[in-house]
Coordinates of C-alpha atoms in Angstrom, one line a residue:
X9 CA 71.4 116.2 107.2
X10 CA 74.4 116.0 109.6
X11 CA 77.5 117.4 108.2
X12 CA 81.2 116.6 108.7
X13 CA 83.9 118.5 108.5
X14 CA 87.1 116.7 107.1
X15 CA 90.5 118.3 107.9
X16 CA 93.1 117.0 105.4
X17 CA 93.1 116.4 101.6
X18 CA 95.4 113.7 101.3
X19 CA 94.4 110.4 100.5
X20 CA 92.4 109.6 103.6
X21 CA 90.8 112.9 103.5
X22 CA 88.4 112.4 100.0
X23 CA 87.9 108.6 101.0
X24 CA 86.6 109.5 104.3
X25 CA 84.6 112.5 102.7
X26 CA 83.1 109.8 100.1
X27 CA 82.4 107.4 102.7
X28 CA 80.5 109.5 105.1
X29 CA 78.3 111.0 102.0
X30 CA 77.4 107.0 101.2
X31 CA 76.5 107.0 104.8
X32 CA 74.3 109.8 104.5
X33 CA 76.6 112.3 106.0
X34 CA 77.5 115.6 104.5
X35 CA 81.2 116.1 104.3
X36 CA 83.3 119.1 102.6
X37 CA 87.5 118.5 102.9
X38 CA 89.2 121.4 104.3
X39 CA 93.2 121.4 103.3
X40 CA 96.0 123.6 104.8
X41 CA 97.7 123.8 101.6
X42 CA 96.8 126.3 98.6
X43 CA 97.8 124.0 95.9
X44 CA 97.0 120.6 95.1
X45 CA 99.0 117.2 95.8
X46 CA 98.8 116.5 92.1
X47 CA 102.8 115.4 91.0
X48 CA 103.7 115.1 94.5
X49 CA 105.7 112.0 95.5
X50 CA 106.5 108.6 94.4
X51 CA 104.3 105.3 94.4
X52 CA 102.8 103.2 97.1
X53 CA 101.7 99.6 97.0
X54 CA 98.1 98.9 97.6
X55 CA 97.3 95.9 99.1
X56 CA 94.6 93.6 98.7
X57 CA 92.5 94.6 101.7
X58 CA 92.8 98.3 101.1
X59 CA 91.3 97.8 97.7
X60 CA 88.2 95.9 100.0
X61 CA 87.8 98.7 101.9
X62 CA 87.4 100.9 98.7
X63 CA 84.9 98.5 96.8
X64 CA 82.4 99.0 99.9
X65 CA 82.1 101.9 98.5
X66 CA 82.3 102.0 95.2
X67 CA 85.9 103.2 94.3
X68 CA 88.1 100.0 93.5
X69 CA 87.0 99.6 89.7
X70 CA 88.6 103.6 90.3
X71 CA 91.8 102.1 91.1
X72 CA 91.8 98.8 88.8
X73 CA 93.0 100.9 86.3
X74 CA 95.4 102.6 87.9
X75 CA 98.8 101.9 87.9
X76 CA 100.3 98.4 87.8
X77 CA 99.5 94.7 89.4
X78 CA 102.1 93.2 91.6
X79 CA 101.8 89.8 92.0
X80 CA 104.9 88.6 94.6
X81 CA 107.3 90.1 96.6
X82 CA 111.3 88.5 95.8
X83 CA 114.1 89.2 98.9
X84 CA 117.8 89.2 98.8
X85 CA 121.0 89.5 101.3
X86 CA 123.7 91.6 100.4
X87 CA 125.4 89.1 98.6
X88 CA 122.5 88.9 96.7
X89 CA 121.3 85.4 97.7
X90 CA 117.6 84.7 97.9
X91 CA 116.4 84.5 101.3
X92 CA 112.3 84.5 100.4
X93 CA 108.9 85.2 97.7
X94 CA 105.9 86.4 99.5
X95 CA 102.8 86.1 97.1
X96 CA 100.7 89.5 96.9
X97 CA 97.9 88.4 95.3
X98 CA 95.4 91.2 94.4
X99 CA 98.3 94.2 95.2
X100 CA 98.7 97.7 92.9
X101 CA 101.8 99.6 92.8
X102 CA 100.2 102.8 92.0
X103 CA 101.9 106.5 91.2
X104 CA 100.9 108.5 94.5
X105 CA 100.1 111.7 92.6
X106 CA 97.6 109.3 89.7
X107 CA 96.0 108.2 93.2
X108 CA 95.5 111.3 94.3
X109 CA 93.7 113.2 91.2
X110 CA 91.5 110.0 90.8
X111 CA 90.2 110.1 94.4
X112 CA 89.9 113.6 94.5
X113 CA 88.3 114.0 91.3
X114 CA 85.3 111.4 92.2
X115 CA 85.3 112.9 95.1
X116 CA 84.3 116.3 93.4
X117 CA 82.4 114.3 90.8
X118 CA 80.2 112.8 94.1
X119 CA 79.3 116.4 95.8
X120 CA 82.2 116.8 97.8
X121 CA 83.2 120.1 98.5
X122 CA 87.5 120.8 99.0
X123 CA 88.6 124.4 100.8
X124 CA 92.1 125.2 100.3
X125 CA 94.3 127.5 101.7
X126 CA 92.1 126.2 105.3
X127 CA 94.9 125.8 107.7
X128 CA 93.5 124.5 111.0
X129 CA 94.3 126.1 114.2
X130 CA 91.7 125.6 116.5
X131 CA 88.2 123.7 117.3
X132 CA 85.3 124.4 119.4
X133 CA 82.7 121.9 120.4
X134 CA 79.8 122.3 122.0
X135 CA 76.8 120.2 123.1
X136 CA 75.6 119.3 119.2
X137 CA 78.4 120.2 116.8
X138 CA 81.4 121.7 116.3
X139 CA 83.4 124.5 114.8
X140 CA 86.5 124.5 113.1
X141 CA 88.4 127.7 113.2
X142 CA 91.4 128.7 110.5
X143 CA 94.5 131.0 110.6
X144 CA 93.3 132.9 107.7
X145 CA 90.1 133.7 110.4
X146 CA 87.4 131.6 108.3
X147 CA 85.4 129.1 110.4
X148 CA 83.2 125.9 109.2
X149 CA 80.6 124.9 111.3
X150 CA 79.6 121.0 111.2
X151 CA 78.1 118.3 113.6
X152 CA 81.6 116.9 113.5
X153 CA 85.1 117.2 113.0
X154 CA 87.5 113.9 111.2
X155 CA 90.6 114.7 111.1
X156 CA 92.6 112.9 108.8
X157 CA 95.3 115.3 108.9
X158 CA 98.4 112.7 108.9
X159 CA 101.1 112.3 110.9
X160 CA 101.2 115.9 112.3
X161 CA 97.3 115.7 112.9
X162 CA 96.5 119.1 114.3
X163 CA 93.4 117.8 115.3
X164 CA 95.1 115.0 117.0
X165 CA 96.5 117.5 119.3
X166 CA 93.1 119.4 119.9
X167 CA 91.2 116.3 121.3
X168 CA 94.4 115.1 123.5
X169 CA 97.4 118.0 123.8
X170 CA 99.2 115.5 125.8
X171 CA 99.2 113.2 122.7
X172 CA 102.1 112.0 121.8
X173 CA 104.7 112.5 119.1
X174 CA 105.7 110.8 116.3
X175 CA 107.9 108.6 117.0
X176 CA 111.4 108.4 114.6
X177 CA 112.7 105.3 112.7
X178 CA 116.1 105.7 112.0
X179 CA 115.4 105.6 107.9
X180 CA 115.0 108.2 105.6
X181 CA 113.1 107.3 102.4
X182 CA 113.7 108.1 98.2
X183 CA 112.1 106.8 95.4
X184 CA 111.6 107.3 91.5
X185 CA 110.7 106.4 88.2
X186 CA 113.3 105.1 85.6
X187 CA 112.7 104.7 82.1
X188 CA 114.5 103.7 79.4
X189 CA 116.1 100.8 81.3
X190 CA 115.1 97.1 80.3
X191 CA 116.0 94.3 83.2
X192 CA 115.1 90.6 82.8
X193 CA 112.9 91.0 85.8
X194 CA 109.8 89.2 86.3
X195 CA 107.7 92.7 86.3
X196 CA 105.1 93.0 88.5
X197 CA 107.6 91.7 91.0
X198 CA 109.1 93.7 93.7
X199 CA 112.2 92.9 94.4
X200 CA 114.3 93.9 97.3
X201 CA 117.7 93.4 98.4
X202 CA 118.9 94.2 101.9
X203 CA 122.3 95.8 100.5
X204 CA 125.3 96.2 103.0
X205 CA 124.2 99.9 103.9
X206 CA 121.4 100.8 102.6
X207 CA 117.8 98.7 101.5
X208 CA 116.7 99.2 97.7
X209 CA 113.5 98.1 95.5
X210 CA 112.8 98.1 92.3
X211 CA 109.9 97.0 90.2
X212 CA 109.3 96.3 86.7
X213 CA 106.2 98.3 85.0
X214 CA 106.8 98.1 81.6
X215 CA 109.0 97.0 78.6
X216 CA 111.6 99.7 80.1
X217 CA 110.4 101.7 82.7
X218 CA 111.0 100.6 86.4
X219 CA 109.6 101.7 89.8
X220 CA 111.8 102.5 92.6
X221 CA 112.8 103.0 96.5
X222 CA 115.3 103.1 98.8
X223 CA 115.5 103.1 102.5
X224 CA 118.9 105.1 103.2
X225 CA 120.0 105.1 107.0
X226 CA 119.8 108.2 109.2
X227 CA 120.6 107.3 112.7
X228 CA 120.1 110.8 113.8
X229 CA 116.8 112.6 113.2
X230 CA 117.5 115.9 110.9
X231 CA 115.6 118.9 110.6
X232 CA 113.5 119.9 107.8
X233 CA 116.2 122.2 106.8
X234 CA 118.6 119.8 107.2
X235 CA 116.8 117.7 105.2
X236 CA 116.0 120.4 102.5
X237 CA 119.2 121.4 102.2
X238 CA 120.3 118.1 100.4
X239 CA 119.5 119.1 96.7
X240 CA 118.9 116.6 94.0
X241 CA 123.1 116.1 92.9
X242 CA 124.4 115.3 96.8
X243 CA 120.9 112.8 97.4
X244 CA 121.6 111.4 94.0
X245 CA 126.0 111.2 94.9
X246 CA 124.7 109.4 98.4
X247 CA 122.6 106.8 97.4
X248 CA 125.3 105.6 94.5
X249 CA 127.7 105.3 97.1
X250 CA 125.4 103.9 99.9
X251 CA 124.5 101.0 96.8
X252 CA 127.7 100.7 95.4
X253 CA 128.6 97.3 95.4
X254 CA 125.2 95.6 96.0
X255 CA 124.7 93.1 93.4
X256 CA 121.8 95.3 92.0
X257 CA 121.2 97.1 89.2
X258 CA 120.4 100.1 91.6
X259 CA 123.4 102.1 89.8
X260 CA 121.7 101.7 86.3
X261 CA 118.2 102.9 88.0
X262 CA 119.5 105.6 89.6
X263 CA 121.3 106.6 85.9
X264 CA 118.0 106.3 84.4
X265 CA 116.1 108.7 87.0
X266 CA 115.5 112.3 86.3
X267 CA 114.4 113.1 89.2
X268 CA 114.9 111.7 92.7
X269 CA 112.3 111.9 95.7
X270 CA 114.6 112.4 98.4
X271 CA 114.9 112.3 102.0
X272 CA 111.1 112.4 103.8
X273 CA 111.7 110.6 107.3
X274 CA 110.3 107.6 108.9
X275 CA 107.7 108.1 111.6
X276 CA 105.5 105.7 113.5
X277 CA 102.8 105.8 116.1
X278 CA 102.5 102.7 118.2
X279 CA 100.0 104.2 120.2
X280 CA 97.6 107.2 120.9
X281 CA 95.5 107.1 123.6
X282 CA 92.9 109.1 122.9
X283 CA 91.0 109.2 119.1
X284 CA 87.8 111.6 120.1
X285 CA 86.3 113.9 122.3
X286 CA 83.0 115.2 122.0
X287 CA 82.5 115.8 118.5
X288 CA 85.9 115.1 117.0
X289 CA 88.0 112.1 115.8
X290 CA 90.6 111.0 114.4
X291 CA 91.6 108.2 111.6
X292 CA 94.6 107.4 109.0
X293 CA 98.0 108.2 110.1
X294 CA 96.8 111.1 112.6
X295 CA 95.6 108.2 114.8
X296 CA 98.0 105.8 113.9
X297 CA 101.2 106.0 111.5
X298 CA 102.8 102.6 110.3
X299 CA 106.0 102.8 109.1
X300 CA 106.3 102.4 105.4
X301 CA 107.3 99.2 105.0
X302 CA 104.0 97.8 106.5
X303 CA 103.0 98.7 103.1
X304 CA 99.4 99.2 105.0
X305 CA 99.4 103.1 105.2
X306 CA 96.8 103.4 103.0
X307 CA 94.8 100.5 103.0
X308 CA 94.8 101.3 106.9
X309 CA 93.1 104.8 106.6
X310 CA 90.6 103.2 103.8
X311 CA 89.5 100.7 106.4
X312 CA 88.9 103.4 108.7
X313 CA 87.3 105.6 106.4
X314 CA 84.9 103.1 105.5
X315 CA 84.0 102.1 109.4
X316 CA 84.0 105.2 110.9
X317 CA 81.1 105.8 108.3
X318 CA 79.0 102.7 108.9
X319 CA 79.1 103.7 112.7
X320 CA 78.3 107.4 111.8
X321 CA 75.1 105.5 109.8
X322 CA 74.2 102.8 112.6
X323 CA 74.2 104.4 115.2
X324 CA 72.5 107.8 115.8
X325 CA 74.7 109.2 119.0
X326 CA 77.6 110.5 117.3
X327 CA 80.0 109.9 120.6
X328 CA 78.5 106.5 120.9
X329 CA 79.0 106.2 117.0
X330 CA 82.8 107.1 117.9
X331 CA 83.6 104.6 120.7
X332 CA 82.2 101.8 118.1
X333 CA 84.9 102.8 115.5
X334 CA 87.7 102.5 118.1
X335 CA 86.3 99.3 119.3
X336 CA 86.3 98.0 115.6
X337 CA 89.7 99.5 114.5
X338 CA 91.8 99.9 117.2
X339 CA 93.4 96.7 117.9
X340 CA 94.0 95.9 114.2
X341 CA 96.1 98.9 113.4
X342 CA 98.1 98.6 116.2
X343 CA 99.1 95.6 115.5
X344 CA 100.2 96.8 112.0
X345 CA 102.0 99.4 113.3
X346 CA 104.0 97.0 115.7
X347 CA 104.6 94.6 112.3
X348 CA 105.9 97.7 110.5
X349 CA 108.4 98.5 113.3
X350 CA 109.5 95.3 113.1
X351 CA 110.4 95.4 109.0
X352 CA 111.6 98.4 109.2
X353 CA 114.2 97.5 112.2
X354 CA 115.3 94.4 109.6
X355 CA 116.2 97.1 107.2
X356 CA 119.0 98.6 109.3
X357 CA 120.3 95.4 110.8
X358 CA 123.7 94.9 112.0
X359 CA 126.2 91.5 111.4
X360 CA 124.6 89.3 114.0
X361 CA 120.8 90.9 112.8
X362 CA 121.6 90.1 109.2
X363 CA 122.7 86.7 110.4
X364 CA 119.3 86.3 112.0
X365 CA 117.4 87.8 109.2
X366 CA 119.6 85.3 106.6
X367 CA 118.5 82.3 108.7
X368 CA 114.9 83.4 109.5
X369 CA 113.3 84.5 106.5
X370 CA 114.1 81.6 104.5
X371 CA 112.1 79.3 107.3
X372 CA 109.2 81.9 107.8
X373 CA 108.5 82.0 103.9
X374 CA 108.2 78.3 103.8
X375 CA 106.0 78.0 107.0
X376 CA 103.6 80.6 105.3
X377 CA 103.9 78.6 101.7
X378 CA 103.1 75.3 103.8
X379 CA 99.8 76.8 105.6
X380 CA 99.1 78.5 102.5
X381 CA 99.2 82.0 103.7
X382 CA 96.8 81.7 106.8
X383 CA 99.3 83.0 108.9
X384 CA 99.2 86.6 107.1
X385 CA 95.1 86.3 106.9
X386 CA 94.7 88.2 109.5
X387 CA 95.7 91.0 107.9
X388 CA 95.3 90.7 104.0
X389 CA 91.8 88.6 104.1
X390 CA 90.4 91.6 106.2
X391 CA 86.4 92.3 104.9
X392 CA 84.2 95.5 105.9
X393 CA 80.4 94.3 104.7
X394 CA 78.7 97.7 104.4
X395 CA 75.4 96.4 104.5
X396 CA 75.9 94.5 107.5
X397 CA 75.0 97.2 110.8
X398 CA 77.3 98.2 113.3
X399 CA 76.3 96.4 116.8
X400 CA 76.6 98.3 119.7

């Protein structure tokens, strides 16, 4: 049986794993990290053709009961006028960490083998397979390398080192849980407010427990020290003042928080050139990184999970296999990526780009309502048919 080897045990990592075994593919998950990513981070939103990636193979009635339904999407100025709703029909807001343990643990529950502590420093191909080497001096042997090893893909960097880096948005990004707090909101409904300095969401899950994030401005890119040196009392003393004054409950939220995911950076990667050589590949943010607020992160890497499997099954040259995943995926998450820029540069807007923003939204929500959505199709309406075979 061929065998992969998976770099990465994120969320791409155990999907890709999964869908490569359904392919008839033998896949263990090699992670630099000792521990597991169980309590680590916030929430992420799901969308609709994410969760049809994971039902072609098997894993969206393991997410239906995760986390919580969100229906629509509600947008405000500063002033708090509404500019727009956005329907999101078929979305999950869904706890990062409870996404995490479920894939992982059907993962394990389907044969799939996870390494810790595997720290990937270098790769050696050769005419039928591949080797992975790690800084710990263990090696795994396999007829291919994935490597969906996110945004700092060291795999990326083995097939092209003249790939290029990250690319910075000038946002940094925090988020929590609040409970005890009842609002009159809608819930399942995001809403979001572009506030005078900063952008803020919340989300209504239950009778008083509400879902956050916040997109506070960082012009400048800081270090990871820089960015670790901000404990939880300063992040929690700048966002208050960054939302002061926003009509927003963000100040109640941010009361009701115990603890506050703080300052991770915003990345993107319009473009990389090169996704294989020889025997390795790569998919999910190591090949292309949207920014956040595509809300597609995910769903993205499920999508290419799922194809770069049904090529690895149609078609037996596994180079050949490769340029037929890149021909399937490439323009579509580029496109994504160039959406999410393009939110995410709305989110830091100026007068005269709030003035825009105030005048456009309003006419690009009703365009979408009159065609009933088609415009968006594109993206949300997406459908991988696993039985259908990959044409060459």
């Amino acid at each position: 049986m061929t065998k992969a080897v998976v770099i990465g045990a994120g969320l791409a990592g155990p999907v890709a794993a999964m869908a490569l075994i359904r392919a008839g593919v033998d896949a263990a998950v090699h992670e630099a990290y000792e521990q597991d990513a169980v309590g680590v981070g916030a929430f992420l939103t799901l969308s609709v053709n994410g969760l049809d990636a994971l039902r072609a193979i098997g894993l969206d009635g393991l997410v239906a009961g995760l986390g919580h339904p969100t229906s629509r999407m509600v947008m405000r100025n500063h002033r708090g006028r509404r500019l727009a709703e956005f329907p999101a029909p078929g979305a999950r807001t869904v706890g990062r960490s409870d996404l995490y343990r479920a894939l992982r643990d059907e993962a394990l529950r389907r044969g799939v083998e996870f390494v810790h502590g595997a720290r990937l420093v270098d790769a050696e191909a050769h005419e039928n397979g591949v080797t992975a080497r790690f800084a710990d001096g263990r090696s795994a042997p396999g007829d291919l390398l994935v490597g969906a090893d996110g945004l700092r893909s060291r795999v990326r960097t083995l097939i092209d080192p003249a790939a290029p880096a990250p690319r910075y948005v000038p946002l940094l990004n925090a988020g929590g849980f609040a409970r005890g707090l009842r609002l009159p909101d809608e819930r399942g409904t995001m809403q979001m407010m572009f506030g005078r300095r900063c952008f803020f969401c919340w989300i209504v899950v239950g009778r008083d427990e509400v879902w956050w994030f916040a997109n506070p401005p960082q012009p400048l890119e800081l270090s990871r020290e820089q960015l670790a040196a901000i404990g939880p009392d300063e992040a929690r003393a700048r966002l208050r003042a960054l939302l002061d004054g926003d009509p927003s409950p963000a100040r109640a939220i941010l009361d009701h928080t115990t603890r506050i995911e703080y300052g991770w950076p915003t990345y993107d990667l319009p473009s990389v050139p090169v996704w294989h050589r020889a025997r390795m590949i790569v998919l999910g943010d190591a090949a292309h990184t949207a920014a956040p607020s595509s809300g597609q992160g995910a769903a993205m890497a499920f999508e290419d999970a799922v194809q770069l499997a049904r090529c690895l099954r149609d078609v037996p040259d596994v180079p050949a296999a490769f340029a037929a995943y890149e021909r399937l995926r490439r323009a579509r998450v580029e496109r994504v990526v160039a959406q999410g820029r393009r939110t995410s540069t709305v989110k830091v807007a100026g007068p005269v780009g709030r003035l825009a923003r105030d005048l456009g939204m309003p006419l690009v929500a009703r365009l979408m309502a009159r065609d009933d959505g088609a415009a968006q199709s594109w993206l949300f309406d997406h459908h991988i048919d696993w039985a259908e075979r990959v044409q060459v």
